[in-house]
XYZ file of C-alpha atoms in Angstrom:
258
model
C 147.280 84.341 -96.019
C 145.578 81.024 -95.325
C 142.130 82.556 -95.816
C 142.718 82.913 -99.566
C 144.598 79.665 -100.178
C 143.208 76.748 -102.137
C 141.085 74.423 -100.006
C 143.053 72.272 -97.586
C 141.457 68.906 -96.806
C 141.036 68.498 -93.069
C 141.485 72.194 -92.269
C 144.353 74.670 -92.308
C 147.353 73.565 -90.224
C 147.287 76.635 -87.993
C 143.568 76.194 -87.243
C 144.008 72.528 -86.427
C 146.871 73.395 -84.095
C 144.794 76.063 -82.354
C 141.881 73.651 -81.849
C 144.239 71.152 -80.201
C 145.792 73.875 -78.045
C 142.563 75.542 -76.926
C 139.609 73.210 -77.427
C 140.636 69.588 -76.839
C 140.710 68.166 -73.329
C 144.035 68.222 -71.539
C 144.587 64.441 -71.701
C 143.722 64.282 -75.396
C 146.090 67.167 -76.119
C 148.890 65.501 -74.152
C 148.463 62.201 -75.994
C 148.573 63.904 -79.408
C 151.665 65.911 -78.415
C 153.462 62.837 -77.090
C 152.682 60.901 -80.272
C 153.252 63.637 -82.841
C 155.432 66.199 -80.988
C 154.265 69.726 -80.278
C 155.732 70.947 -83.581
C 153.673 68.473 -85.633
C 150.619 68.126 -83.398
C 148.322 69.452 -86.166
C 148.882 66.138 -88.008
C 146.963 64.416 -85.207
C 143.580 66.093 -85.869
C 141.425 67.187 -88.791
C 137.987 68.713 -89.400
C 134.972 67.090 -91.045
C 131.577 68.484 -92.060
C 129.924 67.332 -88.845
C 130.283 63.855 -87.405
C 127.992 62.481 -90.145
C 130.769 62.899 -92.672
C 133.214 61.208 -90.303
C 130.869 58.217 -89.969
C 130.205 57.976 -93.722
C 133.942 58.035 -94.457
C 134.568 55.401 -91.771
C 132.249 53.050 -93.671
C 133.635 54.037 -97.097
C 137.196 53.394 -95.929
C 136.309 49.912 -94.629
C 134.419 49.034 -97.810
C 137.233 50.287 -100.056
C 140.035 48.750 -98.017
C 138.410 45.309 -98.020
C 137.148 45.592 -101.625
C 133.758 44.610 -100.199
C 131.026 43.285 -102.477
C 127.416 42.243 -102.000
C 128.601 38.629 -101.905
C 131.495 39.407 -99.551
C 130.555 42.411 -97.372
C 132.720 43.960 -94.675
C 131.330 43.954 -91.133
C 131.361 46.683 -88.477
C 130.574 45.797 -84.847
C 128.347 48.461 -83.231
C 126.567 48.949 -79.915
C 122.845 48.341 -79.425
C 120.619 50.256 -79.865
C 122.323 51.481 -83.024
C 122.822 55.247 -83.196
C 120.317 56.489 -85.859
C 122.872 58.982 -87.176
C 125.183 56.089 -88.008
C 122.406 54.344 -89.932
C 121.803 57.515 -91.962
C 125.516 58.056 -92.601
C 126.149 54.522 -93.882
C 122.783 53.924 -95.588
C 124.176 53.727 -99.127
C 126.610 50.965 -98.114
C 123.922 49.038 -96.228
C 121.568 49.352 -99.223
C 124.275 48.059 -101.564
C 124.888 45.121 -99.228
C 128.639 45.840 -99.055
C 128.506 46.693 -95.330
C 126.817 44.769 -92.528
C 126.429 45.874 -88.915
C 127.023 43.321 -86.172
C 125.068 44.591 -83.165
C 126.522 44.001 -79.685
C 123.931 44.285 -76.889
C 124.193 46.397 -73.734
C 122.220 45.491 -70.596
C 120.216 47.915 -68.458
C 123.168 48.455 -66.123
C 125.308 49.677 -69.019
C 127.394 46.513 -69.455
C 128.360 45.775 -73.034
C 128.278 42.031 -73.708
C 131.994 41.277 -74.019
C 131.371 37.706 -75.179
C 129.212 38.895 -78.080
C 131.833 41.507 -78.963
C 134.446 38.739 -79.024
C 132.200 36.582 -81.205
C 131.713 39.503 -83.623
C 135.439 40.247 -83.839
C 136.284 36.612 -84.527
C 134.632 36.921 -87.925
C 137.525 37.735 -90.293
C 135.233 40.100 -92.264
C 134.583 42.183 -89.115
C 137.274 44.839 -89.361
C 136.281 47.436 -86.755
C 134.282 48.279 -83.645
C 132.266 51.528 -83.386
C 131.252 52.637 -79.897
C 128.789 55.466 -79.283
C 128.250 56.199 -75.609
C 125.186 58.141 -74.515
C 123.522 58.064 -77.931
C 120.732 57.149 -78.479
C 120.415 55.912 -74.852
C 121.679 58.177 -72.033
C 123.591 55.320 -70.377
C 127.239 55.257 -69.381
C 129.052 52.046 -70.186
C 129.860 50.239 -66.955
C 132.494 47.781 -68.209
C 134.751 49.697 -70.596
C 137.847 48.036 -69.047
C 136.442 44.607 -69.923
C 135.680 45.824 -73.453
C 139.243 47.174 -73.716
C 140.684 43.861 -72.471
C 138.755 42.036 -75.206
C 140.068 44.390 -77.886
C 143.642 44.052 -76.537
C 143.774 40.339 -77.309
C 146.576 39.497 -79.768
C 144.135 38.072 -82.331
C 142.222 41.384 -82.433
C 145.191 43.761 -82.784
C 144.331 44.490 -86.422
C 140.746 45.585 -85.629
C 140.156 49.338 -85.823
C 138.365 51.030 -82.908
C 136.207 54.130 -83.500
C 134.969 55.973 -80.407
C 132.183 58.511 -81.001
C 132.702 61.115 -78.284
C 129.794 63.389 -79.190
C 128.589 63.431 -75.586
C 131.853 64.442 -73.908
C 130.843 67.012 -71.317
C 127.211 65.890 -71.633
C 127.308 62.710 -69.561
C 129.617 60.318 -71.416
C 132.664 58.799 -69.735
C 135.450 61.389 -69.760
C 138.167 59.504 -67.873
C 139.085 55.891 -68.623
C 137.248 55.885 -71.947
C 138.554 53.603 -74.698
C 140.757 56.514 -75.785
C 142.570 56.129 -72.435
C 142.328 52.345 -72.110
C 143.509 51.390 -75.607
C 146.754 53.227 -76.461
C 147.603 53.394 -80.180
C 144.250 51.901 -81.235
C 141.463 54.492 -81.147
C 140.157 56.943 -83.729
C 137.948 59.462 -81.914
C 135.080 61.579 -83.291
C 133.815 64.763 -81.676
C 131.174 67.219 -82.840
C 130.172 70.741 -81.906
C 126.535 70.232 -82.887
C 125.421 68.596 -79.610
C 126.366 71.734 -77.698
C 125.389 74.251 -80.343
C 123.189 73.021 -83.189
C 123.279 73.744 -86.090
C 127.040 74.277 -85.723
C 127.818 71.134 -87.731
C 131.564 70.735 -87.505
C 133.282 67.493 -86.569
C 136.761 66.679 -85.314
C 138.649 63.452 -85.918
C 141.742 62.727 -83.824
C 143.481 59.694 -82.393
C 145.759 58.200 -79.760
C 147.596 56.354 -82.555
C 151.194 56.924 -83.545
C 151.713 59.065 -86.679
C 152.448 55.938 -88.737
C 149.150 54.267 -87.802
C 147.019 57.413 -87.980
C 148.437 58.594 -91.314
C 146.446 56.030 -93.310
C 143.163 57.073 -91.627
C 143.839 60.794 -92.062
C 145.052 60.557 -95.658
C 142.124 58.332 -96.684
C 139.526 60.619 -95.078
C 141.083 63.765 -96.518
C 141.299 62.193 -99.987
C 137.568 61.447 -99.875
C 136.862 64.918 -98.559
C 138.937 66.720 -101.152
C 137.566 64.658 -104.042
C 133.979 65.038 -102.840
C 133.788 68.606 -101.565
C 137.087 70.311 -102.459
C 138.298 69.943 -98.917
C 137.634 71.758 -95.682
C 139.008 75.142 -96.687
C 141.161 77.452 -94.611
C 138.282 79.926 -94.577
C 135.847 77.481 -92.958
C 138.309 76.088 -90.455
C 139.165 79.701 -89.622
C 135.510 80.547 -89.037
C 135.228 77.539 -86.714
C 138.226 78.709 -84.720
C 136.865 82.281 -84.599
C 133.537 81.041 -83.185
C 135.349 79.076 -80.473
C 137.523 82.077 -79.622
C 134.440 84.314 -79.355
C 132.741 81.693 -77.180
C 135.721 81.425 -74.827
C 136.029 85.215 -74.415
C 132.320 86.030 -74.039
C 131.260 85.859 -70.403
C 127.650 84.825 -71.082
C 128.516 81.974 -73.478
C 131.149 79.262 -72.863
C 128.976 76.794 -74.705
C 131.907 75.017 -76.316
C 134.781 76.015 -74.035
C 135.405 76.016 -70.312
C 135.224 79.145 -68.165
């Protein structure tokens, strides 16, 4: 049935549901089910063509939403050193001058400078914070609770928070990440490519309520459908089939737990 349907931006509902049920971590699955209900949990996750597409659409959404121009660019706070993949994904917006990155330093002990993050967020043109732990430096952030406390301030409630979780299972913080510390605020990116290149498939999900996440999901899927005719049921089905094969093959378990 779904294999032959017209392309469905974000992936076929049944495949999205299966990924949540069988691939996501237990806490992430619980949060999505609490927010969306088990019957509608598929609305809490969608596929992208690798995390690069997720990052490019993050920038495009900010630029479009703020009607950014060269004279009045939108700003995105990011961690230092900046993840090279982010620079590649948002290059066209940086070149046009409609997007600027505000870099927040991290010391050798893994502490993100909360004061500099606060200073960045105080700029009314800074609309979001992008955090990428473990990439490009293999360092765990030591003060995520302090970062979360900064983002929880009433004056920063309208700032979006994007957490790149590419290194889950490969050294990044798995418990008490921003996803756990900032309820109803975080859009999370995951990718399969770090565990199995060149398997370039990304996942976008959130701890937001359906009302808050709907704008993100609908905007991303609109871009995806207009640009590439969506992430078809066939491709999302192939992704699920690979994960099923991985989970049932004794010598693999590259993407799934034994």
